[in-house]
């Protein structure tokens, strides 16, 4: 580290300010071999903005039974406040992938939020109230990449578009994740999973090349886990059928990288699919299990593990 700083000082005017503690609103706690990134102060300011400083916490950011909500009730937030809160929550997801799905879903209604969406937003804010000290740990481990890819078929009741979710780990550290509604309607769960897999593959390859520029090469194919057996079979099938012609570009893209041993597509059970937490609302016990596997934890847990 000292040698790197000395080289930089030869070319740039610099000051050594010591260990980083805050960066763009992100708090950085550290020990001799671990770091913990959190945004507790920023999260508190969002709750304050919403006028809910004393709201009761809940254990789940999403509502699993939306049909049980009454749409005729008055909105809890006006449209402007709704947009301001959602915009702030999008930045909070930098260290809180556990709320990524809920924020993504609510962001799709920023142009015209209905009362039901404000109720769901309040539920999300109450979850954040009970998890203010949550964040992402960065731990010393292996430098092997692995990715989990998943999709929730036809999850949007209005458009019937599917939701893509994937996350990538470098060793034990979560370094990338994504939640996105797919651009087109998929005619089967296999098609939606395949589109998600293509997006996950592209992101993984980009990360692999970036790491190579830092001298961290992946000598073995990067493992990508998918819980849809039909998708895996399609990816490994060298024959292109008429029924898969509309996704042939994605199919060839994935197959080329499999044949070139850039990636290795592996099956995984739905129970162990970490990316499931990024594609749909889950029951509280299931959500907590996957949140833990996503490595999102409280600062108290981080301290206890040191």
mmCIF file of C-alpha atoms in Angstrom:
data_model
loop_
_atom_site.group_PDB
_atom_site.id
_atom_site.type_symbol
_atom_site.label_atom_id
_atom_site.label_comp_id
_atom_site.label_asym_id
_atom_site.label_seq_id
_atom_site.Cartn_x
_atom_site.Cartn_y
_atom_site.Cartn_z
ATOM 1 C CA UNK A 1 0.000 0.000 0.000
ATOM 2 C CA UNK A 2 2.776 2.411 0.933
ATOM 3 C CA UNK A 3 4.548 1.721 -2.358
ATOM 4 C CA UNK A 4 1.361 2.429 -4.322
ATOM 5 C CA UNK A 5 0.812 5.728 -2.493
ATOM 6 C CA UNK A 6 4.442 6.728 -3.135
ATOM 7 C CA UNK A 7 4.048 6.111 -6.879
ATOM 8 C CA UNK A 8 0.824 8.108 -7.022
ATOM 9 C CA UNK A 9 2.452 11.028 -5.198
ATOM 10 C CA UNK A 10 5.126 11.142 -7.885
ATOM 11 C CA UNK A 11 2.506 11.971 -10.521
ATOM 12 C CA UNK A 12 -0.240 13.696 -8.548
ATOM 13 C CA UNK A 13 -0.534 16.253 -5.772
ATOM 14 C CA UNK A 14 -2.004 14.185 -2.963
ATOM 15 C CA UNK A 15 -2.611 14.122 0.750
ATOM 16 C CA UNK A 16 -2.702 10.967 2.821
ATOM 17 C CA UNK A 17 -5.807 11.297 4.978
ATOM 18 C CA UNK A 18 -5.646 7.829 6.493
ATOM 19 C CA UNK A 19 -8.311 5.131 6.408
ATOM 20 C CA UNK A 20 -11.592 6.019 4.683
ATOM 21 C CA UNK A 21 -14.550 6.341 7.054
ATOM 22 C CA UNK A 22 -17.228 7.877 4.808
ATOM 23 C CA UNK A 23 -17.619 8.075 1.047
ATOM 24 C CA UNK A 24 -20.616 9.735 -0.639
ATOM 25 C CA UNK A 25 -22.864 9.018 2.317
ATOM 26 C CA UNK A 26 -21.636 5.444 2.750
ATOM 27 C CA UNK A 27 -20.131 4.660 6.146
ATOM 28 C CA UNK A 28 -17.086 2.374 6.082
ATOM 29 C CA UNK A 29 -16.340 0.415 9.248
ATOM 30 C CA UNK A 30 -13.289 -1.798 9.254
ATOM 31 C CA UNK A 31 -11.154 -4.177 11.258
ATOM 32 C CA UNK A 32 -7.826 -5.726 10.333
ATOM 33 C CA UNK A 33 -9.384 -8.005 7.686
ATOM 34 C CA UNK A 34 -13.017 -6.916 7.192
ATOM 35 C CA UNK A 35 -14.978 -3.921 5.965
ATOM 36 C CA UNK A 36 -18.645 -3.073 6.470
ATOM 37 C CA UNK A 37 -20.519 -0.668 4.197
ATOM 38 C CA UNK A 38 -23.738 0.902 5.492
ATOM 39 C CA UNK A 39 -25.951 3.974 5.063
ATOM 40 C CA UNK A 40 -27.742 4.179 8.403
ATOM 41 C CA UNK A 41 -27.697 8.000 8.595
ATOM 42 C CA UNK A 42 -28.991 8.275 5.043
ATOM 43 C CA UNK A 43 -31.724 5.726 5.774
ATOM 44 C CA UNK A 44 -32.822 7.754 8.811
ATOM 45 C CA UNK A 45 -33.053 10.894 6.687
ATOM 46 C CA UNK A 46 -35.364 9.094 4.237
ATOM 47 C CA UNK A 47 -37.679 8.007 7.037
ATOM 48 C CA UNK A 48 -37.618 11.576 8.369
ATOM 49 C CA UNK A 49 -38.475 12.881 4.887
ATOM 50 C CA UNK A 50 -41.475 10.550 4.812
ATOM 51 C CA UNK A 51 -42.666 11.855 8.186
ATOM 52 C CA UNK A 52 -42.369 8.460 9.849
ATOM 53 C CA UNK A 53 -39.602 8.863 12.456
ATOM 54 C CA UNK A 54 -41.487 6.792 15.048
ATOM 55 C CA UNK A 55 -43.080 4.162 12.814
ATOM 56 C CA UNK A 56 -43.186 0.577 14.031
ATOM 57 C CA UNK A 57 -40.664 -1.735 12.325
ATOM 58 C CA UNK A 58 -41.612 -4.850 10.341
ATOM 59 C CA UNK A 59 -39.539 -7.859 9.275
ATOM 60 C CA UNK A 60 -40.382 -7.933 5.563
ATOM 61 C CA UNK A 61 -40.064 -5.101 3.002
ATOM 62 C CA UNK A 62 -42.734 -6.448 0.635
ATOM 63 C CA UNK A 63 -46.420 -7.294 0.821
ATOM 64 C CA UNK A 64 -47.048 -10.820 -0.425
ATOM 65 C CA UNK A 65 -50.848 -10.535 -0.656
ATOM 66 C CA UNK A 66 -51.437 -7.346 -2.600
ATOM 67 C CA UNK A 67 -55.041 -8.293 -3.381
ATOM 68 C CA UNK A 68 -55.872 -7.951 0.321
ATOM 69 C CA UNK A 69 -55.146 -4.194 0.215
ATOM 70 C CA UNK A 70 -57.980 -1.727 -0.272
ATOM 71 C CA UNK A 71 -57.337 0.456 -3.297
ATOM 72 C CA UNK A 72 -60.078 2.955 -2.418
ATOM 73 C CA UNK A 73 -58.233 4.254 0.663
ATOM 74 C CA UNK A 74 -56.645 7.740 0.332
ATOM 75 C CA UNK A 75 -52.912 7.813 -0.549
ATOM 76 C CA UNK A 76 -50.455 8.011 2.349
ATOM 77 C CA UNK A 77 -48.061 10.223 0.337
ATOM 78 C CA UNK A 78 -48.664 12.748 -2.412
ATOM 79 C CA UNK A 79 -47.117 12.078 -5.827
ATOM 80 C CA UNK A 80 -44.183 14.486 -5.322
ATOM 81 C CA UNK A 81 -43.224 13.025 -1.937
ATOM 82 C CA UNK A 82 -43.562 9.515 -3.360
ATOM 83 C CA UNK A 83 -41.077 10.336 -6.137
ATOM 84 C CA UNK A 84 -38.618 11.970 -3.746
ATOM 85 C CA UNK A 85 -38.646 8.976 -1.412
ATOM 86 C CA UNK A 86 -38.270 6.453 -4.233
ATOM 87 C CA UNK A 87 -35.376 8.418 -5.716
ATOM 88 C CA UNK A 88 -33.629 8.396 -2.339
ATOM 89 C CA UNK A 89 -34.312 4.687 -1.844
ATOM 90 C CA UNK A 90 -32.645 3.904 -5.166
ATOM 91 C CA UNK A 91 -29.393 5.275 -3.776
ATOM 92 C CA UNK A 92 -29.889 3.332 -0.540
ATOM 93 C CA UNK A 93 -29.834 0.076 -2.522
ATOM 94 C CA UNK A 94 -26.075 0.587 -3.031
ATOM 95 C CA UNK A 95 -25.561 -1.169 0.302
ATOM 96 C CA UNK A 96 -29.015 -2.728 0.724
ATOM 97 C CA UNK A 97 -29.691 -5.350 -1.981
ATOM 98 C CA UNK A 98 -32.345 -6.819 0.333
ATOM 99 C CA UNK A 99 -34.679 -3.946 -0.635
ATOM 100 C CA UNK A 100 -33.730 -3.931 -4.327
ATOM 101 C CA UNK A 101 -36.832 -5.806 -5.490
ATOM 102 C CA UNK A 102 -39.268 -3.667 -3.477
ATOM 103 C CA UNK A 103 -37.651 -0.430 -4.666
ATOM 104 C CA UNK A 104 -37.618 -1.599 -8.287
ATOM 105 C CA UNK A 105 -41.280 -2.555 -8.174
ATOM 106 C CA UNK A 106 -42.356 0.744 -6.602
ATOM 107 C CA UNK A 107 -40.168 2.718 -9.037
ATOM 108 C CA UNK A 108 -42.314 1.481 -11.911
ATOM 109 C CA UNK A 109 -45.231 3.603 -10.621
ATOM 110 C CA UNK A 110 -43.440 6.919 -10.049
ATOM 111 C CA UNK A 111 -45.330 8.620 -12.895
ATOM 112 C CA UNK A 112 -48.716 7.926 -11.307
ATOM 113 C CA UNK A 113 -48.617 6.243 -7.890
ATOM 114 C CA UNK A 114 -51.898 4.804 -6.694
ATOM 115 C CA UNK A 115 -52.963 4.583 -3.017
ATOM 116 C CA UNK A 116 -52.004 0.902 -2.952
ATOM 117 C CA UNK A 117 -48.421 1.814 -3.916
ATOM 118 C CA UNK A 118 -48.145 4.322 -1.070
ATOM 119 C CA UNK A 119 -49.230 1.595 1.356
ATOM 120 C CA UNK A 120 -46.513 -0.677 -0.005
ATOM 121 C CA UNK A 121 -43.986 2.151 0.267
ATOM 122 C CA UNK A 122 -44.878 2.665 3.917
ATOM 123 C CA UNK A 123 -44.341 -1.060 4.521
ATOM 124 C CA UNK A 124 -40.876 -0.770 2.948
ATOM 125 C CA UNK A 125 -40.012 2.253 5.114
ATOM 126 C CA UNK A 126 -41.108 0.387 8.239
ATOM 127 C CA UNK A 127 -38.782 -2.451 7.268
ATOM 128 C CA UNK A 128 -35.909 0.008 6.856
ATOM 129 C CA UNK A 129 -36.755 1.484 10.268
ATOM 130 C CA UNK A 130 -36.142 -1.925 11.808
ATOM 131 C CA UNK A 131 -32.908 -2.523 9.895
ATOM 132 C CA UNK A 132 -31.160 0.842 9.958
ATOM 133 C CA UNK A 133 -27.764 -0.643 10.806
ATOM 134 C CA UNK A 134 -27.877 -3.252 8.036
ATOM 135 C CA UNK A 135 -25.277 -3.209 5.299
ATOM 136 C CA UNK A 136 -22.827 -5.201 3.236
ATOM 137 C CA UNK A 137 -19.658 -6.833 4.603
ATOM 138 C CA UNK A 138 -16.473 -7.137 2.562
ATOM 139 C CA UNK A 139 -14.424 -10.086 3.773
ATOM 140 C CA UNK A 140 -11.112 -11.641 2.832
ATOM 141 C CA UNK A 141 -11.756 -14.860 0.917
ATOM 142 C CA UNK A 142 -11.052 -16.499 -2.421
ATOM 143 C CA UNK A 143 -11.143 -14.413 -5.610
ATOM 144 C CA UNK A 144 -13.410 -16.769 -7.544
ATOM 145 C CA UNK A 145 -16.503 -15.413 -9.256
ATOM 146 C CA UNK A 146 -19.893 -17.094 -9.095
ATOM 147 C CA UNK A 147 -23.272 -15.844 -10.265
ATOM 148 C CA UNK A 148 -26.890 -16.745 -9.460
ATOM 149 C CA UNK A 149 -29.538 -16.059 -12.102
ATOM 150 C CA UNK A 150 -33.321 -16.216 -11.732
ATOM 151 C CA UNK A 151 -36.543 -14.861 -13.223
ATOM 152 C CA UNK A 152 -40.157 -14.582 -12.103
ATOM 153 C CA UNK A 153 -42.277 -15.376 -15.145
ATOM 154 C CA UNK A 154 -45.085 -12.940 -16.086
ATOM 155 C CA UNK A 155 -44.888 -11.329 -12.650
ATOM 156 C CA UNK A 156 -46.280 -7.935 -13.698
ATOM 157 C CA UNK A 157 -50.102 -8.285 -13.687
ATOM 158 C CA UNK A 158 -50.540 -5.259 -15.956
ATOM 159 C CA UNK A 159 -48.042 -6.072 -18.720
ATOM 160 C CA UNK A 160 -47.236 -9.741 -17.961
ATOM 161 C CA UNK A 161 -43.549 -9.020 -18.342
ATOM 162 C CA UNK A 162 -41.155 -11.093 -16.254
ATOM 163 C CA UNK A 163 -38.669 -9.874 -13.655
ATOM 164 C CA UNK A 164 -34.950 -10.613 -14.027
ATOM 165 C CA UNK A 165 -32.749 -10.966 -10.965
ATOM 166 C CA UNK A 166 -29.120 -11.962 -10.636
ATOM 167 C CA UNK A 167 -26.253 -11.474 -8.210
ATOM 168 C CA UNK A 168 -22.501 -12.082 -8.415
ATOM 169 C CA UNK A 169 -20.079 -12.939 -5.621
ATOM 170 C CA UNK A 170 -16.308 -12.559 -5.535
ATOM 171 C CA UNK A 171 -15.450 -15.240 -3.040
ATOM 172 C CA UNK A 172 -17.792 -14.599 -0.108
ATOM 173 C CA UNK A 173 -18.372 -10.935 -0.970
ATOM 174 C CA UNK A 174 -21.395 -9.740 -2.929
ATOM 175 C CA UNK A 175 -20.130 -7.336 -5.598
ATOM 176 C CA UNK A 176 -22.944 -7.005 -8.143
ATOM 177 C CA UNK A 177 -26.717 -7.480 -8.319
ATOM 178 C CA UNK A 178 -29.573 -6.442 -10.557
ATOM 179 C CA UNK A 179 -33.371 -6.360 -10.541
ATOM 180 C CA UNK A 180 -35.071 -5.427 -13.802
ATOM 181 C CA UNK A 181 -38.376 -5.918 -15.559
ATOM 182 C CA UNK A 182 -37.765 -7.570 -18.923
ATOM 183 C CA UNK A 183 -38.324 -5.537 -22.087
ATOM 184 C CA UNK A 184 -40.623 -8.033 -23.780
ATOM 185 C CA UNK A 185 -43.260 -10.556 -22.749
ATOM 186 C CA UNK A 186 -41.961 -14.119 -22.456
ATOM 187 C CA UNK A 187 -44.217 -16.926 -23.617
ATOM 188 C CA UNK A 188 -42.861 -19.458 -21.118
ATOM 189 C CA UNK A 189 -40.916 -19.613 -17.882
ATOM 190 C CA UNK A 190 -37.994 -21.120 -19.829
ATOM 191 C CA UNK A 191 -37.880 -18.081 -22.100
ATOM 192 C CA UNK A 192 -37.960 -15.641 -19.185
ATOM 193 C CA UNK A 193 -35.228 -17.582 -17.378
ATOM 194 C CA UNK A 194 -33.136 -17.613 -20.547
ATOM 195 C CA UNK A 195 -33.384 -13.862 -20.970
ATOM 196 C CA UNK A 196 -32.336 -13.437 -17.333
ATOM 197 C CA UNK A 197 -29.436 -15.834 -17.872
ATOM 198 C CA UNK A 198 -28.226 -13.847 -20.893
ATOM 199 C CA UNK A 199 -28.220 -10.625 -18.834
ATOM 200 C CA UNK A 200 -26.402 -12.344 -15.959
ATOM 201 C CA UNK A 201 -23.826 -13.783 -18.367
ATOM 202 C CA UNK A 202 -23.106 -10.394 -19.934
ATOM 203 C CA UNK A 203 -22.645 -8.778 -16.514
ATOM 204 C CA UNK A 204 -20.440 -11.622 -15.287
ATOM 205 C CA UNK A 205 -18.185 -11.432 -18.343
ATOM 206 C CA UNK A 206 -17.791 -7.684 -17.857
ATOM 207 C CA UNK A 207 -16.781 -8.207 -14.206
ATOM 208 C CA UNK A 208 -14.375 -10.966 -15.226
ATOM 209 C CA UNK A 209 -12.651 -8.662 -17.723
ATOM 210 C CA UNK A 210 -12.528 -5.842 -15.188
ATOM 211 C CA UNK A 211 -10.881 -8.109 -12.623
ATOM 212 C CA UNK A 212 -8.362 -9.225 -15.251
ATOM 213 C CA UNK A 213 -7.286 -5.588 -15.688
ATOM 214 C CA UNK A 214 -6.507 -5.555 -11.955
ATOM 215 C CA UNK A 215 -4.461 -8.725 -12.319
ATOM 216 C CA UNK A 216 -7.142 -11.005 -10.854
ATOM 217 C CA UNK A 217 -7.671 -13.653 -13.515
ATOM 218 C CA UNK A 218 -10.241 -16.434 -13.451
ATOM 219 C CA UNK A 219 -8.404 -19.540 -14.632
ATOM 220 C CA UNK A 220 -11.557 -21.673 -14.556
ATOM 221 C CA UNK A 221 -14.955 -20.999 -16.166
ATOM 222 C CA UNK A 222 -17.155 -18.783 -13.988
ATOM 223 C CA UNK A 223 -19.961 -20.800 -12.409
ATOM 224 C CA UNK A 224 -23.459 -19.503 -13.100
ATOM 225 C CA UNK A 225 -26.286 -21.168 -11.174
ATOM 226 C CA UNK A 226 -29.795 -21.507 -12.610
ATOM 227 C CA UNK A 227 -32.759 -23.370 -11.098
ATOM 228 C CA UNK A 228 -34.602 -23.990 -14.397
ATOM 229 C CA UNK A 229 -33.623 -27.344 -15.924
ATOM 230 C CA UNK A 230 -35.230 -26.519 -19.290
ATOM 231 C CA UNK A 231 -33.097 -23.389 -19.577
ATOM 232 C CA UNK A 232 -29.928 -25.353 -18.840
ATOM 233 C CA UNK A 233 -30.874 -27.996 -21.405
ATOM 234 C CA UNK A 234 -31.577 -25.301 -23.997
ATOM 235 C CA UNK A 235 -28.226 -23.639 -23.335
ATOM 236 C CA UNK A 236 -26.376 -26.887 -23.926
ATOM 237 C CA UNK A 237 -28.404 -27.938 -26.981
ATOM 238 C CA UNK A 238 -26.472 -27.328 -30.230
ATOM 239 C CA UNK A 239 -29.669 -27.612 -32.326
ATOM 240 C CA UNK A 240 -31.780 -24.482 -32.844
ATOM 241 C CA UNK A 241 -35.483 -25.147 -33.241
ATOM 242 C CA UNK A 242 -38.119 -22.916 -34.797
ATOM 243 C CA UNK A 243 -39.789 -22.485 -31.420
ATOM 244 C CA UNK A 244 -36.603 -20.891 -29.983
ATOM 245 C CA UNK A 245 -35.797 -18.680 -32.980
ATOM 246 C CA UNK A 246 -37.067 -15.535 -31.219
ATOM 247 C CA UNK A 247 -34.413 -15.952 -28.511
ATOM 248 C CA UNK A 248 -31.719 -17.342 -30.810
ATOM 249 C CA UNK A 249 -29.362 -14.384 -30.209
ATOM 250 C CA UNK A 250 -29.418 -14.954 -26.438
ATOM 251 C CA UNK A 251 -29.066 -18.694 -27.003
ATOM 252 C CA UNK A 252 -26.015 -18.353 -29.258
ATOM 253 C CA UNK A 253 -24.481 -15.778 -26.935
ATOM 254 C CA UNK A 254 -24.682 -18.105 -23.933
ATOM 255 C CA UNK A 255 -23.659 -21.220 -25.876
ATOM 256 C CA UNK A 256 -20.573 -19.525 -27.301
ATOM 257 C CA UNK A 257 -19.357 -18.644 -23.832
ATOM 258 C CA UNK A 258 -20.079 -22.159 -22.584
ATOM 259 C CA UNK A 259 -18.131 -23.686 -25.494
ATOM 260 C CA UNK A 260 -15.259 -21.237 -24.977
ATOM 261 C CA UNK A 261 -15.224 -22.203 -21.283
ATOM 262 C CA UNK A 262 -15.828 -18.656 -20.138
ATOM 263 C CA UNK A 263 -18.811 -19.733 -18.049
ATOM 264 C CA UNK A 264 -20.051 -23.011 -16.614
ATOM 265 C CA UNK A 265 -23.817 -23.329 -16.285
ATOM 266 C CA UNK A 266 -24.820 -25.372 -13.242
ATOM 267 C CA UNK A 267 -28.192 -26.444 -11.831
ATOM 268 C CA UNK A 268 -29.303 -25.400 -8.374
ATOM 269 C CA UNK A 269 -32.458 -26.142 -6.404
ATOM 270 C CA UNK A 270 -35.038 -23.393 -6.072
ATOM 271 C CA UNK A 271 -34.609 -23.538 -2.291
ATOM 272 C CA UNK A 272 -30.927 -22.574 -2.606
ATOM 273 C CA UNK A 273 -31.406 -19.993 -5.370
ATOM 274 C CA UNK A 274 -30.155 -16.770 -3.781
ATOM 275 C CA UNK A 275 -31.381 -14.603 -6.669
ATOM 276 C CA UNK A 276 -34.957 -15.575 -5.780
ATOM 277 C CA UNK A 277 -34.998 -12.697 -3.272
ATOM 278 C CA UNK A 278 -34.437 -10.278 -6.176
ATOM 279 C CA UNK A 279 -37.390 -11.365 -8.313
ATOM 280 C CA UNK A 280 -40.494 -11.577 -6.116
ATOM 281 C CA UNK A 281 -42.003 -10.853 -2.679
ATOM 282 C CA UNK A 282 -41.322 -13.712 -0.265
ATOM 283 C CA UNK A 283 -42.671 -14.929 3.043
ATOM 284 C CA UNK A 284 -40.770 -13.537 6.013
ATOM 285 C CA UNK A 285 -38.955 -16.792 6.975
ATOM 286 C CA UNK A 286 -37.873 -17.359 3.357
ATOM 287 C CA UNK A 287 -36.850 -13.718 2.971
ATOM 288 C CA UNK A 288 -34.647 -13.813 6.074
ATOM 289 C CA UNK A 289 -32.885 -16.982 4.903
ATOM 290 C CA UNK A 290 -32.054 -15.530 1.496
ATOM 291 C CA UNK A 291 -31.110 -12.149 2.977
ATOM 292 C CA UNK A 292 -28.529 -13.954 5.080
ATOM 293 C CA UNK A 293 -27.202 -15.797 2.014
ATOM 294 C CA UNK A 294 -27.046 -12.458 0.234
ATOM 295 C CA UNK A 295 -24.663 -11.509 3.127
ATOM 296 C CA UNK A 296 -26.778 -8.494 4.164
ATOM 297 C CA UNK A 297 -26.421 -8.245 7.949
ATOM 298 C CA UNK A 298 -26.489 -5.800 10.848
ATOM 299 C CA UNK A 299 -23.415 -4.032 12.164
ATOM 300 C CA UNK A 300 -23.837 -5.960 15.431
ATOM 301 C CA UNK A 301 -23.464 -9.226 13.530
ATOM 302 C CA UNK A 302 -20.407 -7.809 11.767
ATOM 303 C CA UNK A 303 -18.789 -6.892 15.076
ATOM 304 C CA UNK A 304 -19.618 -10.289 16.540
ATOM 305 C CA UNK A 305 -17.947 -12.042 13.631
ATOM 306 C CA UNK A 306 -14.697 -10.155 13.980
#
